[in-house]
Every structure is written in C-alpha cells, then in structure tokens.
C-alpha cells in the first residue's frame, strides 16, 4: 500500500504531458461557462417574468439553488459522462500496449497498489474538474444578492465529486479489460449511458414489479446526484457511491490479476 | 541464488514448460538457450512472478515466489523481451520511478539512478524523452531499469534482439561488465535468455538448454565445447535429437 502515491504520481504526470488532459480541461471549462451563462440567463428571465406577473408567492420561492444551480450541476454531470472515459481509457490499456504491465507485475507492488494508484490519479483529475465547476457558484456567492445557499451548493458539489469518482472506477475497470484505448473508451461510455437511462427504463414498465423498478432507479448515479443537489445528504445515497466505487475497484483488481491465471 | 523446482506451465492442454529444475549460484552467468517457442520466456516469467507456475516453485535469493512473492520480486531485476518503457517519460524520471517502486530508500535513490544511468551509458541522454530514443538506447534504458535497485538476480530476456551489430556489441559488453562488477559493488547473478549462440559464448560460463519445454542440457560452457564441437553444433544436435521421436509420435 505504500506505493499507491508513486503509481498515482506517475500516472498524473503522464496525463499532463499529453495534450489529452489539457484538451479535456479546456473543453470542460468552456462547457461549464456556457452552461452557467445559459442556466443563469434562463433563471433571471424567469424571475423577470414572475415580477411582471406579480406572482409574489412564486417569487418568494424562487432561489438560485433550485432555479439555476441544480440545473447547472446536472448538466455538468452529463458533461462528465462524456469526458471521463477520455481520461480513464488509458489507465490500464496503455500499460498493456507499452509492455509496462510486465514491469508493474514483476516489481514489488501489490495489485491493490496499482489499482488504487490509478484510481487515485483519475480521481484527482476529476476533482480538478469539479473544482472548475465550483468556481461558478463562487461567482454567484461573491456577486449575488442574495447569493446561493451555501449548504445546498456544497452538497451538490459533493454529489458531482462522487459521481465523477464513480465514473473513474467504471472507466478504470473498462480499461483493465482491453489493450485498446478506443475500446476502453466505448465500453465506459456505453456503461455510463446505460446507467443514465436506468430510471427511464424503469419507468417504461419493462421492469415489472415495483421492487425491480426501484432497483433500476437505484443503479442510476443521476438519481443520487439529484438528492445531493437538492441538499439532501442521505447515507442511502452516499452508500450508493461507496458501493459502486468499491465494486468496480474490486472488478478492476480481478481483471488486472487475471493475467496471472490466464 | 536461483532455485527452480519442477517448474511447469500448462495452458489448457498445451504444456509450455515441463518440470524444469535448476540451481544457479551467486555470481554465475547462465545462458538460457533454446529455439523459439521452447519455453524460455515462460520460464523467465515464472521466475519473475509475472505468471505463476502451474506446478513447482522457485526460490529467488531465499524467497519463495509463492510464499514471499514481494521479496522475491524485489530481488530480481528483469528486462523483458520488449523493454517496458513509458514513451512520454524522460530517461531519468523513468529510472527514478522504477527505483521508487522497487523500494530503493528515498535518500539512496538519486545516487542509485545516477549510477545505473552511468553504467548503461545514458548520462548524456538522461533528460531526453524515451519515445524519441533509438532502439539501442531504449534497450539500455531497459537495462538501467533492471539494475537500478542493485538486485542480486538479473534476468534478461533476449536483450540484443533487433539491434544493429554495434549496439549488440555494446549491450553484450555492458552485460559482461554487470556480471564482473567493479570493486565494492555487489555481484549480480545473471540469467540471459537468447537463441543467439555467439552471445552465450561471449558472456556466459554455463548453459541451460531447453527444448519443447524440457531441460535438455545443463553444463558449464567449457565442458560442452570440450569435445571440439562448437556450441552451434551441440545446439543443433540436441534439438534434432528430439525431432525423430516427435515425427514417430504424430
């Protein structure tokens, strides 16, 4: 376990010498800016209309968190779904094409050193992405009057952070299955899309019993993100993320180890 | 230093390595010989802990590869057939990384890296990115990586394949140097897999010949060539011996 940081450090340095990391960071910043402006102007338009209609009651309830930041966070969650596979695709696949898998597995590292090191690298990168998201509500906080509600804003960010780490663990698993980065990207993308559509599938009625429907809904990261964005920090949702991350890390460990018994 | 006890590797019905045993003492330089597909690489991969043997075990510098795998792997410097390099890293940072994951103490890392680069003739290119290096230099980086933690055992899988004649000579010289160290340095036990016979004659003092997964010969080089035969002739004779039996079987 002492080498997790070594593996993570190398991985991060590898990411930042390639243009991919910078490409994703800039693309993400641009998209975050666009979604921020779009959701903010939609919100202010809505407030303006409420004022014209003199809908006092609705106006009293309108707030930045529910009217704008929630939408902004959810959009960024979708953006993460598209970008994270681009980060995670190389985690293990490139070790195989470089032949460095043999270096790692014949050095005094445990498989957990390797898997957790790679996950940590990916998680640090996505934490950076979420930090970019955080800059925008911070702007509202500074210039807004009244600004957003701090608790809700932060619990939403926590949600995004957990979603991103979940995506990283899934991407790491996909990357550990193949030596092709393209395939790893596609596989991650397909799994994440399926997860996103889980609630829709559940609502189609194909799920049958209501228990099955609840189960399908539970699998979706979005459902749990929603709760956190609304400021509801519930152990049920936190447990979902812990279980997902843990499960996919165990899968990844098994996949990496499998070269030993194949 | 290295003790292989009945190493066997089966892939389904195919037996890649069949009950191979040998002992290699400290400071020995052993040529691990055989035609392509004889099981050389598989044997080395079992010794280095990359794949576990189906049967049998090995003890590296007193550490069993099953019961004490981490210590066994730490005792080995391994250069696989294709040097395991990260193309985007610089030579120095790569070798330093390998030192790190091989538990070279923080304070000793810098001198260890400098020494490995020096020995492999890489001091001038230490800030170059590995991806821009020629094949010969990459092979040297692979060697530097293998020796940086001063392992008692060095396992080199076809270290000169695909190099030009001058590079081949340089790498061989380097391996010879590693086997007979300068004063005050610990001696490496070297296992060198190859199918290039002059290489063995140039570097090794002992030969283990494997064919179709089995050990055929295990003798000092001097003894093998004592009858006036060249290593070339011995090799061909031993390999051909198996062939008629195989034809009869099929």
mmCIF file with all atom_site columns, C-alpha atoms in Angstrom, chain B residues 64-249:
data_model
loop_
_atom_site.group_PDB
_atom_site.id
_atom_site.type_symbol
_atom_site.label_atom_id
_atom_site.label_alt_id
_atom_site.label_comp_id
_atom_site.label_asym_id
_atom_site.label_entity_id
_atom_site.label_seq_id
_atom_site.pdbx_PDB_ins_code
_atom_site.Cartn_x
_atom_site.Cartn_y
_atom_site.Cartn_z
_atom_site.occupancy
_atom_site.B_iso_or_equiv
_atom_site.pdbx_formal_charge
_atom_site.auth_seq_id
_atom_site.auth_comp_id
_atom_site.auth_asym_id
_atom_site.auth_atom_id
_atom_site.pdbx_PDB_model_num
ATOM 1   C CA . UNK B 1 64  ? 9.844  -18.453 -2.356  1.00 0.00 ? 64  UNK B CA 1
ATOM 2   C CA . UNK B 1 65  ? 7.832  -16.962 -5.226  1.00 0.00 ? 65  UNK B CA 1
ATOM 3   C CA . UNK B 1 66  ? 4.584  -18.249 -3.720  1.00 0.00 ? 66  UNK B CA 1
ATOM 4   C CA . UNK B 1 67  ? 5.000  -17.616 -0.016  1.00 0.00 ? 67  UNK B CA 1
ATOM 5   C CA . UNK B 1 68  ? 7.070  -14.451 -0.210  1.00 0.00 ? 68  UNK B CA 1
ATOM 6   C CA . UNK B 1 69  ? 6.365  -13.004 -3.660  1.00 0.00 ? 69  UNK B CA 1
ATOM 7   C CA . UNK B 1 70  ? 7.076  -9.350  -2.897  1.00 0.00 ? 70  UNK B CA 1
ATOM 8   C CA . UNK B 1 71  ? 10.563 -10.025 -1.520  1.00 0.00 ? 71  UNK B CA 1
ATOM 9   C CA . UNK B 1 72  ? 11.296 -12.438 -4.371  1.00 0.00 ? 72  UNK B CA 1
ATOM 10  C CA . UNK B 1 73  ? 10.309 -9.810  -6.945  1.00 0.00 ? 73  UNK B CA 1
ATOM 11  C CA . UNK B 1 74  ? 12.366 -7.175  -5.161  1.00 0.00 ? 74  UNK B CA 1
ATOM 12  C CA . UNK B 1 75  ? 15.429 -9.402  -5.513  1.00 0.00 ? 75  UNK B CA 1
ATOM 13  C CA . UNK B 1 76  ? 15.089 -9.509  -9.291  1.00 0.00 ? 76  UNK B CA 1
ATOM 14  C CA . UNK B 1 77  ? 15.978 -7.039  -11.993 1.00 0.00 ? 77  UNK B CA 1
ATOM 15  C CA . UNK B 1 78  ? 14.089 -8.021  -15.087 1.00 0.00 ? 78  UNK B CA 1
ATOM 16  C CA . UNK B 1 79  ? 14.378 -6.913  -18.672 1.00 0.00 ? 79  UNK B CA 1
ATOM 17  C CA . UNK B 1 80  ? 11.519 -8.452  -20.643 1.00 0.00 ? 80  UNK B CA 1
ATOM 18  C CA . UNK B 1 81  ? 11.770 -9.123  -24.362 1.00 0.00 ? 81  UNK B CA 1
ATOM 19  C CA . UNK B 1 82  ? 10.355 -5.699  -25.182 1.00 0.00 ? 82  UNK B CA 1
ATOM 20  C CA . UNK B 1 83  ? 11.728 -3.146  -22.729 1.00 0.00 ? 83  UNK B CA 1
ATOM 21  C CA . UNK B 1 84  ? 8.797  -1.934  -20.600 1.00 0.00 ? 84  UNK B CA 1
ATOM 22  C CA . UNK B 1 85  ? 9.049  1.812   -21.164 1.00 0.00 ? 85  UNK B CA 1
ATOM 23  C CA . UNK B 1 86  ? 6.730  4.780   -20.806 1.00 0.00 ? 86  UNK B CA 1
ATOM 24  C CA . UNK B 1 87  ? 7.391  6.712   -24.022 1.00 0.00 ? 87  UNK B CA 1
ATOM 25  C CA . UNK B 1 88  ? 6.304  10.054  -22.573 1.00 0.00 ? 88  UNK B CA 1
ATOM 26  C CA . UNK B 1 89  ? 8.728  9.984   -19.627 1.00 0.00 ? 89  UNK B CA 1
ATOM 27  C CA . UNK B 1 90  ? 12.300 11.202  -19.586 1.00 0.00 ? 90  UNK B CA 1
ATOM 28  C CA . UNK B 1 91  ? 15.027 8.613   -19.113 1.00 0.00 ? 91  UNK B CA 1
ATOM 29  C CA . UNK B 1 92  ? 15.930 9.890   -15.671 1.00 0.00 ? 92  UNK B CA 1
ATOM 30  C CA . UNK B 1 93  ? 12.399 10.177  -14.311 1.00 0.00 ? 93  UNK B CA 1
ATOM 31  C CA . UNK B 1 94  ? 11.563 6.723   -15.619 1.00 0.00 ? 94  UNK B CA 1
ATOM 32  C CA . UNK B 1 95  ? 14.545 5.053   -13.956 1.00 0.00 ? 95  UNK B CA 1
ATOM 33  C CA . UNK B 1 96  ? 13.801 7.009   -10.769 1.00 0.00 ? 96  UNK B CA 1
ATOM 34  C CA . UNK B 1 97  ? 10.219 5.729   -10.859 1.00 0.00 ? 97  UNK B CA 1
ATOM 35  C CA . UNK B 1 98  ? 11.392 2.129   -11.170 1.00 0.00 ? 98  UNK B CA 1
ATOM 36  C CA . UNK B 1 99  ? 13.768 2.724   -8.235  1.00 0.00 ? 99  UNK B CA 1
ATOM 37  C CA . UNK B 1 100 ? 10.830 4.045   -6.233  1.00 0.00 ? 100 UNK B CA 1
ATOM 38  C CA . UNK B 1 101 ? 8.532  1.095   -6.846  1.00 0.00 ? 101 UNK B CA 1
ATOM 39  C CA . UNK B 1 102 ? 11.426 -1.256  -6.086  1.00 0.00 ? 102 UNK B CA 1
ATOM 40  C CA . UNK B 1 103 ? 11.741 0.180   -2.590  1.00 0.00 ? 103 UNK B CA 1
ATOM 41  C CA . UNK B 1 104 ? 15.046 1.987   -3.029  1.00 0.00 ? 104 UNK B CA 1
ATOM 42  C CA . UNK B 1 105 ? 15.181 4.229   0.043   1.00 0.00 ? 105 UNK B CA 1
ATOM 43  C CA . UNK B 1 106 ? 14.471 7.890   -0.650  1.00 0.00 ? 106 UNK B CA 1
ATOM 44  C CA . UNK B 1 107 ? 17.948 9.054   0.313   1.00 0.00 ? 107 UNK B CA 1
ATOM 45  C CA . UNK B 1 108 ? 19.672 6.480   -1.865  1.00 0.00 ? 108 UNK B CA 1
ATOM 46  C CA . UNK B 1 109 ? 17.513 7.000   -4.925  1.00 0.00 ? 109 UNK B CA 1
ATOM 47  C CA . UNK B 1 110 ? 19.444 9.787   -6.581  1.00 0.00 ? 110 UNK B CA 1
ATOM 48  C CA . UNK B 1 111 ? 22.850 8.096   -6.453  1.00 0.00 ? 111 UNK B CA 1
ATOM 49  C CA . UNK B 1 112 ? 21.275 4.765   -7.483  1.00 0.00 ? 112 UNK B CA 1
ATOM 50  C CA . UNK B 1 113 ? 19.709 6.347   -10.558 1.00 0.00 ? 113 UNK B CA 1
ATOM 51  C CA . UNK B 1 114 ? 22.885 8.208   -11.446 1.00 0.00 ? 114 UNK B CA 1
ATOM 52  C CA . UNK B 1 115 ? 24.916 5.029   -11.131 1.00 0.00 ? 115 UNK B CA 1
ATOM 53  C CA . UNK B 1 116 ? 22.508 2.988   -13.292 1.00 0.00 ? 116 UNK B CA 1
ATOM 54  C CA . UNK B 1 117 ? 22.484 5.677   -15.981 1.00 0.00 ? 117 UNK B CA 1
ATOM 55  C CA . UNK B 1 118 ? 26.262 5.917   -15.850 1.00 0.00 ? 118 UNK B CA 1
ATOM 56  C CA . UNK B 1 119 ? 26.757 2.174   -16.189 1.00 0.00 ? 119 UNK B CA 1
ATOM 57  C CA . UNK B 1 120 ? 24.385 1.949   -19.143 1.00 0.00 ? 120 UNK B CA 1
ATOM 58  C CA . UNK B 1 121 ? 25.932 4.929   -20.917 1.00 0.00 ? 121 UNK B CA 1
ATOM 59  C CA . UNK B 1 122 ? 22.811 7.032   -20.583 1.00 0.00 ? 122 UNK B CA 1
ATOM 60  C CA . UNK B 1 123 ? 24.200 10.020  -18.691 1.00 0.00 ? 123 UNK B CA 1
ATOM 61  C CA . UNK B 1 124 ? 24.111 12.195  -21.820 1.00 0.00 ? 124 UNK B CA 1
ATOM 62  C CA . UNK B 1 125 ? 20.505 11.430  -22.699 1.00 0.00 ? 125 UNK B CA 1
ATOM 63  C CA . UNK B 1 126 ? 19.062 11.431  -19.208 1.00 0.00 ? 126 UNK B CA 1
ATOM 64  C CA . UNK B 1 127 ? 16.783 14.375  -19.902 1.00 0.00 ? 127 UNK B CA 1
ATOM 65  C CA . UNK B 1 128 ? 15.575 13.028  -23.240 1.00 0.00 ? 128 UNK B CA 1
ATOM 66  C CA . UNK B 1 129 ? 12.053 11.700  -23.635 1.00 0.00 ? 129 UNK B CA 1
ATOM 67  C CA . UNK B 1 130 ? 12.142 7.930   -24.056 1.00 0.00 ? 130 UNK B CA 1
ATOM 68  C CA . UNK B 1 131 ? 9.833  7.991   -27.078 1.00 0.00 ? 131 UNK B CA 1
ATOM 69  C CA . UNK B 1 132 ? 12.454 9.901   -29.078 1.00 0.00 ? 132 UNK B CA 1
ATOM 70  C CA . UNK B 1 133 ? 15.300 7.457   -28.403 1.00 0.00 ? 133 UNK B CA 1
ATOM 71  C CA . UNK B 1 134 ? 16.676 4.895   -30.841 1.00 0.00 ? 134 UNK B CA 1
ATOM 72  C CA . UNK B 1 135 ? 16.106 1.214   -30.297 1.00 0.00 ? 135 UNK B CA 1
ATOM 73  C CA . UNK B 1 136 ? 19.603 0.668   -28.927 1.00 0.00 ? 136 UNK B CA 1
ATOM 74  C CA . UNK B 1 137 ? 19.169 3.411   -26.380 1.00 0.00 ? 137 UNK B CA 1
ATOM 75  C CA . UNK B 1 138 ? 15.773 2.082   -25.357 1.00 0.00 ? 138 UNK B CA 1
ATOM 76  C CA . UNK B 1 139 ? 17.347 -1.281  -24.697 1.00 0.00 ? 139 UNK B CA 1
ATOM 77  C CA . UNK B 1 140 ? 19.891 0.462   -22.492 1.00 0.00 ? 140 UNK B CA 1
ATOM 78  C CA . UNK B 1 141 ? 17.118 2.222   -20.616 1.00 0.00 ? 141 UNK B CA 1
ATOM 79  C CA . UNK B 1 142 ? 15.550 -1.203  -20.145 1.00 0.00 ? 142 UNK B CA 1
ATOM 80  C CA . UNK B 1 143 ? 18.814 -2.450  -18.666 1.00 0.00 ? 143 UNK B CA 1
ATOM 81  C CA . UNK B 1 144 ? 19.236 0.616   -16.460 1.00 0.00 ? 144 UNK B CA 1
ATOM 82  C CA . UNK B 1 145 ? 15.738 -0.010  -15.144 1.00 0.00 ? 145 UNK B CA 1
ATOM 83  C CA . UNK B 1 146 ? 16.667 -3.613  -14.333 1.00 0.00 ? 146 UNK B CA 1
ATOM 84  C CA . UNK B 1 147 ? 19.823 -2.759  -12.381 1.00 0.00 ? 147 UNK B CA 1
ATOM 85  C CA . UNK B 1 148 ? 18.804 0.444   -10.621 1.00 0.00 ? 148 UNK B CA 1
ATOM 86  C CA . UNK B 1 149 ? 17.861 -1.246  -7.341  1.00 0.00 ? 149 UNK B CA 1
ATOM 87  C CA . UNK B 1 150 ? 21.044 -3.388  -7.453  1.00 0.00 ? 150 UNK B CA 1
ATOM 88  C CA . UNK B 1 151 ? 19.152 -6.678  -7.402  1.00 0.00 ? 151 UNK B CA 1
ATOM 89  C CA . UNK B 1 152 ? 21.106 -9.826  -6.591  1.00 0.00 ? 152 UNK B CA 1
ATOM 90  C CA . UNK B 1 153 ? 19.496 -11.522 -9.598  1.00 0.00 ? 153 UNK B CA 1
ATOM 91  C CA . UNK B 1 154 ? 19.302 -10.154 -13.138 1.00 0.00 ? 154 UNK B CA 1
ATOM 92  C CA . UNK B 1 155 ? 17.019 -11.809 -15.648 1.00 0.00 ? 155 UNK B CA 1
ATOM 93  C CA . UNK B 1 156 ? 17.388 -10.646 -19.219 1.00 0.00 ? 156 UNK B CA 1
ATOM 94  C CA . UNK B 1 157 ? 15.103 -11.916 -21.957 1.00 0.00 ? 157 UNK B CA 1
ATOM 95  C CA . UNK B 1 158 ? 16.772 -11.670 -25.369 1.00 0.00 ? 158 UNK B CA 1
ATOM 96  C CA . UNK B 1 159 ? 18.441 -8.348  -24.605 1.00 0.00 ? 159 UNK B CA 1
ATOM 97  C CA . UNK B 1 160 ? 20.037 -7.914  -28.030 1.00 0.00 ? 160 UNK B CA 1
ATOM 98  C CA . UNK B 1 161 ? 17.178 -8.838  -30.357 1.00 0.00 ? 161 UNK B CA 1
ATOM 99  C CA . UNK B 1 162 ? 16.614 -6.326  -33.113 1.00 0.00 ? 162 UNK B CA 1
ATOM 100 C CA . UNK B 1 163 ? 19.745 -4.271  -32.509 1.00 0.00 ? 163 UNK B CA 1
ATOM 101 C CA . UNK B 1 164 ? 22.419 -3.461  -35.078 1.00 0.00 ? 164 UNK B CA 1
ATOM 102 C CA . UNK B 1 165 ? 25.821 -5.177  -34.761 1.00 0.00 ? 165 UNK B CA 1
ATOM 103 C CA . UNK B 1 166 ? 27.470 -2.283  -32.974 1.00 0.00 ? 166 UNK B CA 1
ATOM 104 C CA . UNK B 1 167 ? 24.642 -1.936  -30.480 1.00 0.00 ? 167 UNK B CA 1
ATOM 105 C CA . UNK B 1 168 ? 24.732 -5.703  -29.934 1.00 0.00 ? 168 UNK B CA 1
ATOM 106 C CA . UNK B 1 169 ? 28.404 -5.451  -29.029 1.00 0.00 ? 169 UNK B CA 1
ATOM 107 C CA . UNK B 1 170 ? 27.818 -2.586  -26.665 1.00 0.00 ? 170 UNK B CA 1
ATOM 108 C CA . UNK B 1 171 ? 24.970 -4.315  -24.860 1.00 0.00 ? 171 UNK B CA 1
ATOM 109 C CA . UNK B 1 172 ? 26.984 -7.526  -24.542 1.00 0.00 ? 172 UNK B CA 1
ATOM 110 C CA . UNK B 1 173 ? 29.893 -5.593  -23.129 1.00 0.00 ? 173 UNK B CA 1
ATOM 111 C CA . UNK B 1 174 ? 27.545 -3.994  -20.681 1.00 0.00 ? 174 UNK B CA 1
ATOM 112 C CA . UNK B 1 175 ? 26.157 -7.339  -19.547 1.00 0.00 ? 175 UNK B CA 1
ATOM 113 C CA . UNK B 1 176 ? 29.675 -8.717  -19.145 1.00 0.00 ? 176 UNK B CA 1
ATOM 114 C CA . UNK B 1 177 ? 30.539 -5.709  -17.019 1.00 0.00 ? 177 UNK B CA 1
ATOM 115 C CA . UNK B 1 178 ? 27.492 -6.273  -14.842 1.00 0.00 ? 178 UNK B CA 1
ATOM 116 C CA . UNK B 1 179 ? 28.470 -9.879  -14.318 1.00 0.00 ? 179 UNK B CA 1
ATOM 117 C CA . UNK B 1 180 ? 32.008 -8.993  -13.265 1.00 0.00 ? 180 UNK B CA 1
ATOM 118 C CA . UNK B 1 181 ? 31.467 -5.867  -11.235 1.00 0.00 ? 181 UNK B CA 1
ATOM 119 C CA . UNK B 1 182 ? 33.896 -3.169  -10.321 1.00 0.00 ? 182 UNK B CA 1
ATOM 120 C CA . UNK B 1 183 ? 35.267 -3.211  -6.833  1.00 0.00 ? 183 UNK B CA 1
ATOM 121 C CA . UNK B 1 184 ? 32.942 -2.601  -3.959  1.00 0.00 ? 184 UNK B CA 1
ATOM 122 C CA . UNK B 1 185 ? 29.833 -3.413  -5.956  1.00 0.00 ? 185 UNK B CA 1
ATOM 123 C CA . UNK B 1 186 ? 27.662 -6.382  -5.276  1.00 0.00 ? 186 UNK B CA 1
ATOM 124 C CA . UNK B 1 187 ? 27.824 -9.118  -7.803  1.00 0.00 ? 187 UNK B CA 1
ATOM 125 C CA . UNK B 1 188 ? 24.823 -9.857  -9.967  1.00 0.00 ? 188 UNK B CA 1
ATOM 126 C CA . UNK B 1 189 ? 23.703 -13.353 -10.777 1.00 0.00 ? 189 UNK B CA 1
ATOM 127 C CA . UNK B 1 190 ? 22.725 -13.163 -14.427 1.00 0.00 ? 190 UNK B CA 1
ATOM 128 C CA . UNK B 1 191 ? 20.326 -15.315 -16.401 1.00 0.00 ? 191 UNK B CA 1
ATOM 129 C CA . UNK B 1 192 ? 20.326 -14.446 -20.050 1.00 0.00 ? 192 UNK B CA 1
ATOM 130 C CA . UNK B 1 193 ? 17.814 -15.921 -22.428 1.00 0.00 ? 193 UNK B CA 1
ATOM 131 C CA . UNK B 1 194 ? 18.726 -15.984 -26.057 1.00 0.00 ? 194 UNK B CA 1
ATOM 132 C CA . UNK B 1 195 ? 18.878 -18.044 -29.199 1.00 0.00 ? 195 UNK B CA 1
ATOM 133 C CA . UNK B 1 196 ? 21.955 -16.271 -30.434 1.00 0.00 ? 196 UNK B CA 1
ATOM 134 C CA . UNK B 1 197 ? 24.807 -18.653 -29.755 1.00 0.00 ? 197 UNK B CA 1
ATOM 135 C CA . UNK B 1 198 ? 27.819 -16.347 -30.066 1.00 0.00 ? 198 UNK B CA 1
ATOM 136 C CA . UNK B 1 199 ? 26.206 -14.247 -27.381 1.00 0.00 ? 199 UNK B CA 1
ATOM 137 C CA . UNK B 1 200 ? 26.350 -17.147 -24.976 1.00 0.00 ? 200 UNK B CA 1
ATOM 138 C CA . UNK B 1 201 ? 29.941 -17.892 -25.895 1.00 0.00 ? 201 UNK B CA 1
ATOM 139 C CA . UNK B 1 202 ? 30.841 -14.267 -25.331 1.00 0.00 ? 202 UNK B CA 1
ATOM 140 C CA . UNK B 1 203 ? 29.190 -13.794 -21.955 1.00 0.00 ? 203 UNK B CA 1
ATOM 141 C CA . UNK B 1 204 ? 28.164 -16.971 -20.192 1.00 0.00 ? 204 UNK B CA 1
ATOM 142 C CA . UNK B 1 205 ? 30.061 -19.611 -18.341 1.00 0.00 ? 205 UNK B CA 1
ATOM 143 C CA . UNK B 1 206 ? 27.205 -22.038 -18.062 1.00 0.00 ? 206 UNK B CA 1
ATOM 144 C CA . UNK B 1 207 ? 24.479 -23.135 -20.437 1.00 0.00 ? 207 UNK B CA 1
ATOM 145 C CA . UNK B 1 208 ? 20.974 -24.400 -19.813 1.00 0.00 ? 208 UNK B CA 1
ATOM 146 C CA . UNK B 1 209 ? 19.352 -25.643 -22.998 1.00 0.00 ? 209 UNK B CA 1
ATOM 147 C CA . UNK B 1 210 ? 15.599 -26.094 -23.154 1.00 0.00 ? 210 UNK B CA 1
ATOM 148 C CA . UNK B 1 211 ? 13.622 -27.620 -25.971 1.00 0.00 ? 211 UNK B CA 1
ATOM 149 C CA . UNK B 1 212 ? 9.869  -28.132 -26.141 1.00 0.00 ? 212 UNK B CA 1
ATOM 150 C CA . UNK B 1 213 ? 9.512  -27.078 -22.547 1.00 0.00 ? 213 UNK B CA 1
ATOM 151 C CA . UNK B 1 214 ? 12.037 -29.519 -21.111 1.00 0.00 ? 214 UNK B CA 1
ATOM 152 C CA . UNK B 1 215 ? 15.571 -29.022 -19.890 1.00 0.00 ? 215 UNK B CA 1
ATOM 153 C CA . UNK B 1 216 ? 17.948 -30.863 -22.210 1.00 0.00 ? 216 UNK B CA 1
ATOM 154 C CA . UNK B 1 217 ? 21.399 -29.718 -21.162 1.00 0.00 ? 217 UNK B CA 1
ATOM 155 C CA . UNK B 1 218 ? 22.762 -28.027 -18.055 1.00 0.00 ? 218 UNK B CA 1
ATOM 156 C CA . UNK B 1 219 ? 26.541 -27.827 -18.196 1.00 0.00 ? 219 UNK B CA 1
ATOM 157 C CA . UNK B 1 220 ? 29.423 -25.395 -17.995 1.00 0.00 ? 220 UNK B CA 1
ATOM 158 C CA . UNK B 1 221 ? 30.222 -23.970 -21.398 1.00 0.00 ? 221 UNK B CA 1
ATOM 159 C CA . UNK B 1 222 ? 33.783 -25.275 -21.263 1.00 0.00 ? 222 UNK B CA 1
ATOM 160 C CA . UNK B 1 223 ? 32.535 -28.819 -20.795 1.00 0.00 ? 223 UNK B CA 1
ATOM 161 C CA . UNK B 1 224 ? 30.099 -28.577 -23.691 1.00 0.00 ? 224 UNK B CA 1
ATOM 162 C CA . UNK B 1 225 ? 32.706 -27.459 -26.162 1.00 0.00 ? 225 UNK B CA 1
ATOM 163 C CA . UNK B 1 226 ? 35.449 -29.666 -24.736 1.00 0.00 ? 226 UNK B CA 1
ATOM 164 C CA . UNK B 1 227 ? 34.958 -32.352 -27.377 1.00 0.00 ? 227 UNK B CA 1
ATOM 165 C CA . UNK B 1 228 ? 35.978 -29.926 -30.094 1.00 0.00 ? 228 UNK B CA 1
ATOM 166 C CA . UNK B 1 229 ? 32.402 -29.218 -31.095 1.00 0.00 ? 229 UNK B CA 1
ATOM 167 C CA . UNK B 1 230 ? 31.228 -25.644 -31.321 1.00 0.00 ? 230 UNK B CA 1
ATOM 168 C CA . UNK B 1 231 ? 28.221 -24.589 -29.302 1.00 0.00 ? 231 UNK B CA 1
ATOM 169 C CA . UNK B 1 232 ? 26.412 -24.308 -32.608 1.00 0.00 ? 232 UNK B CA 1
ATOM 170 C CA . UNK B 1 233 ? 26.895 -27.976 -33.345 1.00 0.00 ? 233 UNK B CA 1
ATOM 171 C CA . UNK B 1 234 ? 25.911 -29.042 -29.839 1.00 0.00 ? 234 UNK B CA 1
ATOM 172 C CA . UNK B 1 235 ? 22.757 -26.958 -30.089 1.00 0.00 ? 235 UNK B CA 1
ATOM 173 C CA . UNK B 1 236 ? 21.679 -28.403 -33.442 1.00 0.00 ? 236 UNK B CA 1
ATOM 174 C CA . UNK B 1 237 ? 22.472 -31.956 -32.347 1.00 0.00 ? 237 UNK B CA 1
ATOM 175 C CA . UNK B 1 238 ? 20.394 -31.680 -29.198 1.00 0.00 ? 238 UNK B CA 1
ATOM 176 C CA . UNK B 1 239 ? 17.451 -30.066 -30.924 1.00 0.00 ? 239 UNK B CA 1
ATOM 177 C CA . UNK B 1 240 ? 17.454 -32.562 -33.774 1.00 0.00 ? 240 UNK B CA 1
ATOM 178 C CA . UNK B 1 241 ? 17.564 -35.490 -31.364 1.00 0.00 ? 241 UNK B CA 1
ATOM 179 C CA . UNK B 1 242 ? 14.027 -34.674 -30.365 1.00 0.00 ? 242 UNK B CA 1
ATOM 180 C CA . UNK B 1 243 ? 12.694 -34.336 -33.873 1.00 0.00 ? 243 UNK B CA 1
ATOM 181 C CA . UNK B 1 244 ? 12.543 -38.007 -34.998 1.00 0.00 ? 244 UNK B CA 1
ATOM 182 C CA . UNK B 1 245 ? 10.733 -39.022 -31.825 1.00 0.00 ? 245 UNK B CA 1
ATOM 183 C CA . UNK B 1 246 ? 8.202  -36.300 -32.453 1.00 0.00 ? 246 UNK B CA 1
ATOM 184 C CA . UNK B 1 247 ? 7.582  -37.457 -36.024 1.00 0.00 ? 247 UNK B CA 1
ATOM 185 C CA . UNK B 1 248 ? 7.039  -41.003 -34.838 1.00 0.00 ? 248 UNK B CA 1
ATOM 186 C CA . UNK B 1 249 ? 4.517  -39.762 -32.294 1.00 0.00 ? 249 UNK B CA 1
#
